[in-house]
XYZ file of C-alpha atoms in Angstrom:
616
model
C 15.209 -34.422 29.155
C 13.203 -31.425 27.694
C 15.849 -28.733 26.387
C 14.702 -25.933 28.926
C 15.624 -28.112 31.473
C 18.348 -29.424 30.139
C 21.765 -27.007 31.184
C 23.815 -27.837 28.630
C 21.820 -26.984 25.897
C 21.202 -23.401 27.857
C 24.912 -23.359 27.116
C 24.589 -24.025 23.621
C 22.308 -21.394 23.138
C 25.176 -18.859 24.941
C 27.688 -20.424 22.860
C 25.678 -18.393 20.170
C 24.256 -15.550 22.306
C 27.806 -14.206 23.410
C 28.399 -13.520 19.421
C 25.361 -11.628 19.339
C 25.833 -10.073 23.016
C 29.549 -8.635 21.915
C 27.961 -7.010 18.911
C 25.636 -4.987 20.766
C 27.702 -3.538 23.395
C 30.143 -3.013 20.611
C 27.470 -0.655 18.670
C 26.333 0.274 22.197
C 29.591 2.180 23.501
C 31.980 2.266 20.382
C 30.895 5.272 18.308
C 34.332 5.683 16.505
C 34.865 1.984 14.790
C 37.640 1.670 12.395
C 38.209 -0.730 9.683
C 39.816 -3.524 11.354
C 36.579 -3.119 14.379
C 34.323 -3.257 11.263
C 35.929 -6.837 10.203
C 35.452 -8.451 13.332
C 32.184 -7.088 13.999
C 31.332 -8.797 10.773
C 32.829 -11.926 11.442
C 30.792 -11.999 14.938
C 28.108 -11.713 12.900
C 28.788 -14.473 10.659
C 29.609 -16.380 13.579
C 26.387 -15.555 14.969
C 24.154 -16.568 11.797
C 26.329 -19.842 11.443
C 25.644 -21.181 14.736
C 22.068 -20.332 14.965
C 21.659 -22.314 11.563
C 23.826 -25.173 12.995
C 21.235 -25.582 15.834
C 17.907 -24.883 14.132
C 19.077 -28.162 12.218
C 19.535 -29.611 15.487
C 23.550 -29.974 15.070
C 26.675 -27.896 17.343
C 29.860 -29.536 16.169
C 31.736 -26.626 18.297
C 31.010 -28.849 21.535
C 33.066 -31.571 20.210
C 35.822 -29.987 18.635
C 39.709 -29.732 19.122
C 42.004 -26.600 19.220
C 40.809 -23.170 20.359
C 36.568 -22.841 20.550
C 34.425 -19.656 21.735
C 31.672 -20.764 24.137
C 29.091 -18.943 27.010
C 27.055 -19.448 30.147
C 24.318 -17.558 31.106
C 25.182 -15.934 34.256
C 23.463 -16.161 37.645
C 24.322 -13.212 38.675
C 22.565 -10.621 36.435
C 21.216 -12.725 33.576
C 23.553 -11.680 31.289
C 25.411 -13.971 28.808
C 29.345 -14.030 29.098
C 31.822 -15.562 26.826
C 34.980 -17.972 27.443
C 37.580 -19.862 25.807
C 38.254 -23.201 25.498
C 41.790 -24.844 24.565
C 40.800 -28.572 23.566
C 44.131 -30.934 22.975
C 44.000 -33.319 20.372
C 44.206 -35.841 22.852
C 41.136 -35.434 24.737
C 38.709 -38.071 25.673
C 35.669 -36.939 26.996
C 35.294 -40.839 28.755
C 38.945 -39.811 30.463
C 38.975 -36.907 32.880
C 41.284 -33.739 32.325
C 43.106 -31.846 33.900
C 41.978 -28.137 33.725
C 44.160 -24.850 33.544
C 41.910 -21.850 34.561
C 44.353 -19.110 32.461
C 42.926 -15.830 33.692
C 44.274 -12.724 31.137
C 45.553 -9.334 31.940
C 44.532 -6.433 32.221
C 42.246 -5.032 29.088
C 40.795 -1.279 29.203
C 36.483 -1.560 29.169
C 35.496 -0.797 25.727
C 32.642 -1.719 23.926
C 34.287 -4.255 21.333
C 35.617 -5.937 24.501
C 33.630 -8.903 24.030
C 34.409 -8.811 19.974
C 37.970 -8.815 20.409
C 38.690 -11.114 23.360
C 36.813 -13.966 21.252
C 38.353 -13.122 18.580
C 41.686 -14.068 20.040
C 40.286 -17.771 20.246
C 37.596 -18.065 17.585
C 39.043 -20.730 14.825
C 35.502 -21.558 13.316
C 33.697 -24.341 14.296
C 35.455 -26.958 11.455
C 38.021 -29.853 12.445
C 40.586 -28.221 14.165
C 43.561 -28.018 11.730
C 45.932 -27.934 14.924
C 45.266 -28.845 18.398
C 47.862 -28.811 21.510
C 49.221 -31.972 22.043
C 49.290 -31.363 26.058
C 47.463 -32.938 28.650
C 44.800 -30.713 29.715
C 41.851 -28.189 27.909
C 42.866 -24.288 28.947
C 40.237 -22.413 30.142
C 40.016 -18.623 29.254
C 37.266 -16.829 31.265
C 36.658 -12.959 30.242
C 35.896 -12.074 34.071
C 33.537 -9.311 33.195
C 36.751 -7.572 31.051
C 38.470 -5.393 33.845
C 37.871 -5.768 38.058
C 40.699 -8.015 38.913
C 38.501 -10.741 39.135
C 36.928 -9.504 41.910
C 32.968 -8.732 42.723
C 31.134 -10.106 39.665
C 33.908 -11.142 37.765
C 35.230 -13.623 40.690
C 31.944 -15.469 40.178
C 32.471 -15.286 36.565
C 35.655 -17.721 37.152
C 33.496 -20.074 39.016
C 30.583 -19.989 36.704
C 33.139 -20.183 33.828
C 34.523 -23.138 35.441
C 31.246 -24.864 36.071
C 30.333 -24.929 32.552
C 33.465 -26.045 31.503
C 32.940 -28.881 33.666
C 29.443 -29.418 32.369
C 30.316 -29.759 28.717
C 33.743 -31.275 29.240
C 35.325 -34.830 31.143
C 37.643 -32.378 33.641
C 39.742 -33.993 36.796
C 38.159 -31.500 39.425
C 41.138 -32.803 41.419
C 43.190 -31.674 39.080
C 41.967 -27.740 38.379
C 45.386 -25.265 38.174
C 45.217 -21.440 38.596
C 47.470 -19.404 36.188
C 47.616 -15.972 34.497
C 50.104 -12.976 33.866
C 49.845 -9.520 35.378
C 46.303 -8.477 35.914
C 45.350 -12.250 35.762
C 48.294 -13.054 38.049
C 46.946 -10.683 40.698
C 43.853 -13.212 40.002
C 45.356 -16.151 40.522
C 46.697 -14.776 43.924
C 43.305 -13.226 44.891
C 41.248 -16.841 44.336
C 43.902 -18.989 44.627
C 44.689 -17.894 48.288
C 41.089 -17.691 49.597
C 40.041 -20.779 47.769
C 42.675 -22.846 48.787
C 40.808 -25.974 48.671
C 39.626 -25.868 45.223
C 43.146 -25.765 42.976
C 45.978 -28.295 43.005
C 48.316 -25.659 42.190
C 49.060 -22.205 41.620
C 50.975 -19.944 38.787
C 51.012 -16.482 39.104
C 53.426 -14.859 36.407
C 54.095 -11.090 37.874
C 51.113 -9.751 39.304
C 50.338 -7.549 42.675
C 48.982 -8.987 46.096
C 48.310 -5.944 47.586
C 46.205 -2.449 47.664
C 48.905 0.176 49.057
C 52.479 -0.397 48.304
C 51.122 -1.726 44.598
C 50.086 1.998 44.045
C 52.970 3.319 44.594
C 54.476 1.717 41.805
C 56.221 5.114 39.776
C 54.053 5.103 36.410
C 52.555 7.902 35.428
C 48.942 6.182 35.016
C 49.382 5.307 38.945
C 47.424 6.494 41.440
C 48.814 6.015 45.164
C 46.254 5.025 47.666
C 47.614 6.878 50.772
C 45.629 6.444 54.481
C 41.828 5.530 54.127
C 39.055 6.096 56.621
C 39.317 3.543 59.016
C 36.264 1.313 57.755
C 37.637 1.718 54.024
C 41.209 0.402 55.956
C 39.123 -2.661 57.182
C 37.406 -3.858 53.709
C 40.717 -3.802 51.757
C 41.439 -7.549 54.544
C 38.667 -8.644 52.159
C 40.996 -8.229 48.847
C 44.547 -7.681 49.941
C 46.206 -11.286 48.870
C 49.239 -11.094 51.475
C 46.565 -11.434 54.490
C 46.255 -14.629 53.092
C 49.491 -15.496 52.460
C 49.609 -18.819 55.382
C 47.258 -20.635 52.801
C 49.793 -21.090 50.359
C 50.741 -24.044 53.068
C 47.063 -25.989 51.683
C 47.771 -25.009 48.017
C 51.244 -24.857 45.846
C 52.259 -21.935 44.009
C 55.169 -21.809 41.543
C 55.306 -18.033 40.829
C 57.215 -15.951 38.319
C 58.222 -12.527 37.709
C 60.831 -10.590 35.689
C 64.022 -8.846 36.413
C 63.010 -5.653 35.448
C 59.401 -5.923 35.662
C 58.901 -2.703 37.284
C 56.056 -4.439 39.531
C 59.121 -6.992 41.093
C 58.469 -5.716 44.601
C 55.082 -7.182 44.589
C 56.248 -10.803 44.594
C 58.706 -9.806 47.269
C 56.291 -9.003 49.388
C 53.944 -11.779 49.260
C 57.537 -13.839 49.816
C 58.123 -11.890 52.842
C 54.401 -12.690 54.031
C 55.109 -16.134 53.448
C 58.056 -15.989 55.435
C 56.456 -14.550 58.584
C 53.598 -17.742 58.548
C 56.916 -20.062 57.979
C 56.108 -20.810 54.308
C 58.852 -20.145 51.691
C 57.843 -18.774 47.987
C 58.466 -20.596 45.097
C 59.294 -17.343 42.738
C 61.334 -17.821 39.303
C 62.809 -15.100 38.135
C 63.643 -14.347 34.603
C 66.798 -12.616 34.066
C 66.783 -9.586 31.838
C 63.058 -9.181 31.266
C 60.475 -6.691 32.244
C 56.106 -7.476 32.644
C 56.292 -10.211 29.794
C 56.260 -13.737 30.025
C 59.570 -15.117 29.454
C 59.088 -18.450 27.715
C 61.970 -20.393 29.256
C 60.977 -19.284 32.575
C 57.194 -20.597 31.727
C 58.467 -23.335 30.569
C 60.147 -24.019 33.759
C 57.258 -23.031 35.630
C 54.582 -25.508 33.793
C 56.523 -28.203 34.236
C 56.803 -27.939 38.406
C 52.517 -27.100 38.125
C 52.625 -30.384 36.586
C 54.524 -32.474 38.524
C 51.858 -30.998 41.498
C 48.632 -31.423 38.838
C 49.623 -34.779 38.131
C 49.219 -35.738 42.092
C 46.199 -33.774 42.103
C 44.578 -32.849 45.423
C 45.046 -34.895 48.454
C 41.096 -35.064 49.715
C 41.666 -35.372 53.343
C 45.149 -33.731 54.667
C 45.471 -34.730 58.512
C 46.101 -31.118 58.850
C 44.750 -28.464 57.927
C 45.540 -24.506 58.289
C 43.496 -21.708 57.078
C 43.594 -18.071 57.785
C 40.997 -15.605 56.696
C 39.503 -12.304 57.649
C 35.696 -12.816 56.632
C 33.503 -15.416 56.289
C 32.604 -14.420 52.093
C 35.997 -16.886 51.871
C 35.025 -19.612 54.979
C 36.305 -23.140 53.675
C 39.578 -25.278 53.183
C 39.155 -28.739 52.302
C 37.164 -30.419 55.235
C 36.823 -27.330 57.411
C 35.041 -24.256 56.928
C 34.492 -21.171 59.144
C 30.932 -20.325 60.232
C 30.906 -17.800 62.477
C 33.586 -14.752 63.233
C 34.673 -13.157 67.017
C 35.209 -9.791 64.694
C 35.202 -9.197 60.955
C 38.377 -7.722 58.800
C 40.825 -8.992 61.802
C 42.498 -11.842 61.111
C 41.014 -15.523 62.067
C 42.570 -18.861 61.851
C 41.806 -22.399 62.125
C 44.155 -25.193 62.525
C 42.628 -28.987 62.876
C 44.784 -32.104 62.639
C 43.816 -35.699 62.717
C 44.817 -37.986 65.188
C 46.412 -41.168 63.823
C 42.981 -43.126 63.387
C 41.150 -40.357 62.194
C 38.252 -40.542 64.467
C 39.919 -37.377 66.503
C 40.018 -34.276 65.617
C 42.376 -31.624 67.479
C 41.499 -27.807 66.607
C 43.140 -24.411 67.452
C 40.901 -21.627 66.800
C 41.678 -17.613 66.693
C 38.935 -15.091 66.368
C 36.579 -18.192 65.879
C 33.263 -18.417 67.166
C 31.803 -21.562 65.364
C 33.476 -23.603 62.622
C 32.285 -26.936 60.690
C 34.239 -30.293 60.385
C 32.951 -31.426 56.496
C 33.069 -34.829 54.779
C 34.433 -36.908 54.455
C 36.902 -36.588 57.894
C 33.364 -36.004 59.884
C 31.715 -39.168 58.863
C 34.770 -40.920 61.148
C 34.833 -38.097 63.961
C 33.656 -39.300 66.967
C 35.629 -36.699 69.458
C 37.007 -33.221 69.041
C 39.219 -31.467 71.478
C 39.389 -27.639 70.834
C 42.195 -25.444 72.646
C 42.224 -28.036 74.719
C 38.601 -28.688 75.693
C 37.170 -32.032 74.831
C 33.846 -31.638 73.202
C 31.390 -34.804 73.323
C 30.038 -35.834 69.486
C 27.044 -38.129 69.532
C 26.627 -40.822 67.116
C 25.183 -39.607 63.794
C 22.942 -41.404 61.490
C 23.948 -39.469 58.460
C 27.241 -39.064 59.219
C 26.725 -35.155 57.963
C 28.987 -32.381 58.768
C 29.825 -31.766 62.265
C 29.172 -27.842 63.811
C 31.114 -26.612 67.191
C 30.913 -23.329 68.604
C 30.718 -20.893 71.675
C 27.720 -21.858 73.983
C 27.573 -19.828 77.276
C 31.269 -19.073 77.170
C 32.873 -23.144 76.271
C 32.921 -24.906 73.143
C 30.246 -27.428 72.275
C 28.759 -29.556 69.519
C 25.931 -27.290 68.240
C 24.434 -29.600 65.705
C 24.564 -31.276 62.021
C 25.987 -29.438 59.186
C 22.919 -28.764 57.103
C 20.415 -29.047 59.814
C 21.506 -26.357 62.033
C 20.460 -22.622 61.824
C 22.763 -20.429 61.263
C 22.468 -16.975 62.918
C 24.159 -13.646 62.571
C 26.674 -12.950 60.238
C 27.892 -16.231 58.101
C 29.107 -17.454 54.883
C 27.372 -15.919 52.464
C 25.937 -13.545 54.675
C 28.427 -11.249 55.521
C 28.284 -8.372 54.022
C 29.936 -5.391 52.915
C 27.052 -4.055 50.556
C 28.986 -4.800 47.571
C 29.274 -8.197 48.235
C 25.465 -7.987 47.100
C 26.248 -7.754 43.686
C 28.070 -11.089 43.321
C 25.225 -13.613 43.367
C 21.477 -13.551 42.266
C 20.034 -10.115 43.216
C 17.223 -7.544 41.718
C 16.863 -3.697 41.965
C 13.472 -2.386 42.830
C 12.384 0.675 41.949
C 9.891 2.333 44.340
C 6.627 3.534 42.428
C 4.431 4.993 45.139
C 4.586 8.470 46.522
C 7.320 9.419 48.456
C 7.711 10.644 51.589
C 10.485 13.335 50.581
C 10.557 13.609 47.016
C 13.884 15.155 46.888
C 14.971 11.651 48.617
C 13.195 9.977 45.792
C 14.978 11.773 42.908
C 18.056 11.211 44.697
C 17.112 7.409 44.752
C 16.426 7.315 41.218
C 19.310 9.056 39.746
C 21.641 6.404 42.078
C 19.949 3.815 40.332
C 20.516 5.176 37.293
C 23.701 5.570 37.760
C 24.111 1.899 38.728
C 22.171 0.593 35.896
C 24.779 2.746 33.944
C 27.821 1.172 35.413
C 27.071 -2.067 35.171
C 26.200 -1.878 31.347
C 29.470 -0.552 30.473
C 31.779 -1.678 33.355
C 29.975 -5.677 34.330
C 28.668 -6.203 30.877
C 24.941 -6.845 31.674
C 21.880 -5.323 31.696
C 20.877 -4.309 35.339
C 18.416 -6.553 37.016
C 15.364 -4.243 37.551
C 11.596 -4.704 38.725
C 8.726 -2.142 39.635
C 8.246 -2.619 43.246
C 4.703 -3.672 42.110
C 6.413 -6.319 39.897
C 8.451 -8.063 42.287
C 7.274 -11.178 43.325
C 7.517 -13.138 46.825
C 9.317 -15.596 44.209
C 12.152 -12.947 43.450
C 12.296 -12.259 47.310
C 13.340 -16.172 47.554
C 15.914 -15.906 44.749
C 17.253 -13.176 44.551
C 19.012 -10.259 46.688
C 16.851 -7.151 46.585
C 18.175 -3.905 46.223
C 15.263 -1.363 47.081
C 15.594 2.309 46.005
C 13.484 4.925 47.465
C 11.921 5.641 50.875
C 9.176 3.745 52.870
C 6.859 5.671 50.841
C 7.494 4.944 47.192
C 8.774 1.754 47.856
C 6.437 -1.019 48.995
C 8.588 -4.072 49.940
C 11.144 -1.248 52.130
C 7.956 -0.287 53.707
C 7.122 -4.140 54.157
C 10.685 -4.737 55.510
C 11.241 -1.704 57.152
C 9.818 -2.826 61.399
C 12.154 -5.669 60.436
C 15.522 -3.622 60.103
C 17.411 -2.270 63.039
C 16.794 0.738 61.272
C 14.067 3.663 61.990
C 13.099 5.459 59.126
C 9.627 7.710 59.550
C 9.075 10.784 57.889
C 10.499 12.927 60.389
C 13.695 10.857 61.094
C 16.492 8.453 59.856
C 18.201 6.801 62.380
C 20.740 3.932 62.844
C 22.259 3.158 66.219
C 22.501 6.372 68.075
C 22.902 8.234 64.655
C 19.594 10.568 64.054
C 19.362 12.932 61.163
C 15.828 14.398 59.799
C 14.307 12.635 56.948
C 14.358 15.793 55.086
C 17.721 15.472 52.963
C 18.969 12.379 54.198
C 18.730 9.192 52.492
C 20.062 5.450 54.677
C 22.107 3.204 52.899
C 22.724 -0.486 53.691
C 23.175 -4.278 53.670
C 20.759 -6.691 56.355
C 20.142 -10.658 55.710
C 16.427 -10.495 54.483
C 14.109 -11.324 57.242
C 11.789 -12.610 54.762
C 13.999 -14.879 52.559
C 16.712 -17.394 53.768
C 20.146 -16.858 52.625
C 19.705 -13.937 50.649
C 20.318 -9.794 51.436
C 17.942 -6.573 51.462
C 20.042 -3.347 50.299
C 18.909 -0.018 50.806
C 19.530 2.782 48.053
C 23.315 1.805 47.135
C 24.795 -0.281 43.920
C 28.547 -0.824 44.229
C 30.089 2.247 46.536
C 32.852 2.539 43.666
C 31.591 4.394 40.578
C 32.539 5.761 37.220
C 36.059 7.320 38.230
C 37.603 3.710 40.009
C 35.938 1.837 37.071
C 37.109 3.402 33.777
C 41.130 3.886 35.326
C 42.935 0.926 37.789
C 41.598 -2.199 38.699
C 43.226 -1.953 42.111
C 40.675 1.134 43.268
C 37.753 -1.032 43.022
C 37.619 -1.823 46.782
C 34.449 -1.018 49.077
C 34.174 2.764 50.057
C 31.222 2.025 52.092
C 31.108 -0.976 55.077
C 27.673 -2.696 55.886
C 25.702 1.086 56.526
C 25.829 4.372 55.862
C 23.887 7.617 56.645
C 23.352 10.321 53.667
C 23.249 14.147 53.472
C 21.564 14.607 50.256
C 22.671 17.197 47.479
C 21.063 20.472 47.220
C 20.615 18.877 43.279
C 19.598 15.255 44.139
C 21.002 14.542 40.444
C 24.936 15.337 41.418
C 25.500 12.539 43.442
C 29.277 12.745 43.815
C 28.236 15.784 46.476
C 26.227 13.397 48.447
C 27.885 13.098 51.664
C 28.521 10.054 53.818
C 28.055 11.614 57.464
C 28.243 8.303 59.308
C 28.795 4.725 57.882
C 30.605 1.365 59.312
C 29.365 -2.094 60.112
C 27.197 -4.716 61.932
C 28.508 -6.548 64.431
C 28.730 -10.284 63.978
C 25.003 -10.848 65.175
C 23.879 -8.108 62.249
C 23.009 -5.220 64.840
C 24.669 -1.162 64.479
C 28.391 -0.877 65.988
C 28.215 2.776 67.463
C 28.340 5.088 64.372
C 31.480 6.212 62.875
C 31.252 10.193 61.954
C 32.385 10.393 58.690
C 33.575 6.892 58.180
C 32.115 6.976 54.762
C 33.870 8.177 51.599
């Protein structure tokens, strides 16, 4: 296989690249480096030279070693090359699948040696490991883009971390745990709940489920996070961990938490949300000790994970349960959600096999269309939902089955695969920062614009953006010319167009395809209408031009500098789907931009009557 083609010797080349990448954004944002930042920068840069010369000879004995070993991916997201960690027991056979640990740290201020100083934790050269574990599974270490809470880009940094472990490594995907300590507990909650189906157990040593009652905890860094505007209220369903609390029934968690830790109430209440779905909380508690990890308590903790890691997952449960509150997180084992009644209010599913497993019985809430996945569909030959029997015809292909609302009654819609999805649906779904956590591209309008004050407002956004991501997601920001992008980029990537119809050729292009109007007289959105002098539209639409992939208008993420650089727990959406924008009298101070009307699309992607001032 030629070596651009070939994806593990793209990782190869990150396994080098993330040396070289944590030196420059060390240089780039650390002006006061001290002695002991000087010696690691200079060991990353030994590190750096030694692994280029290892693989201009054709050689990288760091894939094949034991003990602790620094390696990369390149990121789909942005490009951008991020580092992880690798624990490698001495035991390890890559011909005998492992179980994997996905050990997600805590939390770790943005700084510019972040990079430097994580890897240096890990980073053992790339000689015969002197000492390796002796356990029975390889630890993985993701970074997570440094500080979010794993959320946004640095949730798909856990999967993409986890992919390229298993690319380069034997690993038991039956067998992948979910574990961390404070920041990286509050991690383990946030995935391991809406993933449900893709961990065979969960470990989450003292860390918060929730967005309110966690800022009230009484330190003085704290900042509490009183009443929000209603659609602010809504997005925090998309992050808050106790809404998913009744899918700790698909997935086990052995939790921990200390004494004294001063964040104890948080485990108490994701206990009391277990409670009220009928689940109890497995939560050890370590007598004396504050927000540390106790080491008899871990102890006691690793070895219940195990006993559950060493039965791995079951494939096919006969039943199945799975609440959620958007369709970003859809799927649990062989079911996944397609379609929503409403987004942000809460939506279950419940399926359960009859005893030959060619029946399936489902119970949906807030529900419109859901999917019945190998391999239970390649058996299902009726389905009965709230007690309406739908007919299934035989299948050649045995493929997913889809059932949803026609004209008022369930019916079989189709083929999983084959079958169009509409409206708003996995991956599809909005808010606008959901944008940022897949493929996507900023376009900078070139032309002339129809309200230049809307165009230096425009740029200085994107500016802004291409700031915050630098310093707070660790990339470079994805940027064309609107002259530059290609119909190739409009097929892989999101686009994120900044400007107005006039300086910007593919919003112009897009624009009669938006339930939008935007002229140079007038903005308008739904029954909102504001002149095109000093106002500015911001939002999210499926692109009408490319499948599966989103059009933004004139926003990066709707949290900025402020939420970035203090507590991970602020970093939830301020803006919904759409927003309408007063511009500054100074298009360059955008925190006195103000939101005049903002909120969401319904579930077919057209305006909900505007919300005055539902921005922030």
């Amino acid at each position: 296989m030629k070596r651009d083609l070939d994806p593990t010797w793209r990782d190869r080349l990150a396994d080098v690249e993330v040396f070289g990448k944590g030196i420059a954004w060390a240089l780039k944002y650390d002006e006061d480096l001290g002695p002991a930042d000087l010696t690691l920068l200079k060991t990353a840069l030994d590190r750096f030279r030694s692994r280029i010369g290892e693989l201009e000879i054709g050689k990288s004995p760091w894939v094949s070693r034991k003990g602790q070993v620094v390696r990369g991916f390149v990121s789909e997201v942005d490009g951008s090359t991020q580092p992880y960690a690798v624990i490698i027991p001495t035991g390890y056979d890559p011909k005998r699948p492992i179980r994997l640990d996905v050990v997600l740290h805590g939390s770790s201020r943005p700084v510019g040696m972040s990079e430097v100083r994580f890897m240096s934790r890990f980073d053992e050269g790339d000689d015969l490991a002197a000492n390796s574990p002796e356990h029975d599974y390889i630890e993985l270490h993701p970074l997570g883009r440094v500080e979010n809470g794993y959320r946004w880009a640095g949730e798909t940094d856990v999967f993409e971390a986890i992919a390229a472990t298993c690319r380069n490594y034997a690993i038991d995907r039956d067998r992948i745990v979910l574990r961390g300590m404070s920041m990286g507990a509050s991690g383990t909650w946030h995935l391991g709940l809406k993933h449900p189906g893709d961990f065979a157990a969960l470990g989450p040593y003292c860390g918060y489920v929730d967005t309110h009652e966690f800022s009230k905890t009484p330190l003085p860094t704290f900042e509490e996070v009183g009443p929000l505007p209603p659609d602010q209220e809504k997005t925090l369903h998309l992050l808050d961990s106790i809404d998913y609390a009744a899918n700790a029934g698909m997935v086990p968690v052995v939790a921990c938490m200390g004494e004294k830790d001063v964040f104890f109430q948080a485990h108490e209440i994701m206990g009391r949300a277990m409670a009220k779905e009928g689940l109890t909380l497995v939560n050890l508690i370590s007598p004396g000790t504050g927000h540390v990890i106790d080491p008899v308590t871990h102890r006691e903790q690793m070895r219940r994970i195990g006993e559950f890691a060493e039965k791995g997952r079951e494939h096919s449960p006969r039943e199945v349960r799975f609440v959620t509150w958007t369709l970003k997180y859809s799927r649990c084992d062989w079911l996944q959600v397609l379609g929503l009644g409403e987004h942000y209010t809460r939506a279950e599913l419940q399926a359960q096999l009859d005893r030959e497993g060619t029946g399936v019985m489902v119970e949906p809430r807030n529900i419109s269309r859901f999917a019945i996945l190998p391999p239970i569909a390649e058996k299902v030959k009726s389905v009965r939902v709230g007690g309406e029997a739908i007919s299934v015809p035989d299948r050649q292909d045995r493929r997913g089955i889809i059932v949803g609302k026609k004209d008022g009654r369930w019916a079989y819609l189709g083929e999983h695969d084959r079958f169009k999805l509409d409206g708003k649906r996995p991956g599809l779904q909005g808010p606008i920062d959901d944008a940022f956590t897949a493929p996507f591209l900023c376009v900078r309008g070139t032309g002339k614009a129809w309200n230049p004050a809307v165009q230096a407002w425009a740029e200085a956004n994107l500016k802004r953006f291409s700031d915050e991501w630098s310093r707070y997601f660790r990339g470079d920001l994805p940027i064309k010319d609107d002259t530059e992008v290609t119909e190739e980029d409009a097929r892989r990537f999101h686009l994120i167009l900044f400007g107005d119809p006039g300086s910007n050729s593919w919003m112009a292009r897009l624009l009669p395809l938006l339930p939008i109007r935007w002229t140079r007289e007038e903005c308008a959105i739904g029954e909102l209408k504001v002149p095109a002098a000093g106002h500015a539209l911001m939002l999210i639409q499926p692109n009408p031009l490319a499948e599966d992939r989103y059009v933004v208008l004139n926003s990066g993420h709707s949290f900025h500098e402020k939420e970035l650089g203090t507590l991970n727990y602020l970093l939830f959406p301020r803006l919904g789907d759409w927003a309408v924008v007063k511009l500054p009298d100074d298009p360059s101070r955008l925190d006195d931009s103000h939101v005049i009307g903002g909120g969401f699309f319904d579930e077919q992607w057209t305006p909900i009557l505007p919300n005055a001032g539902g921005g922030g």
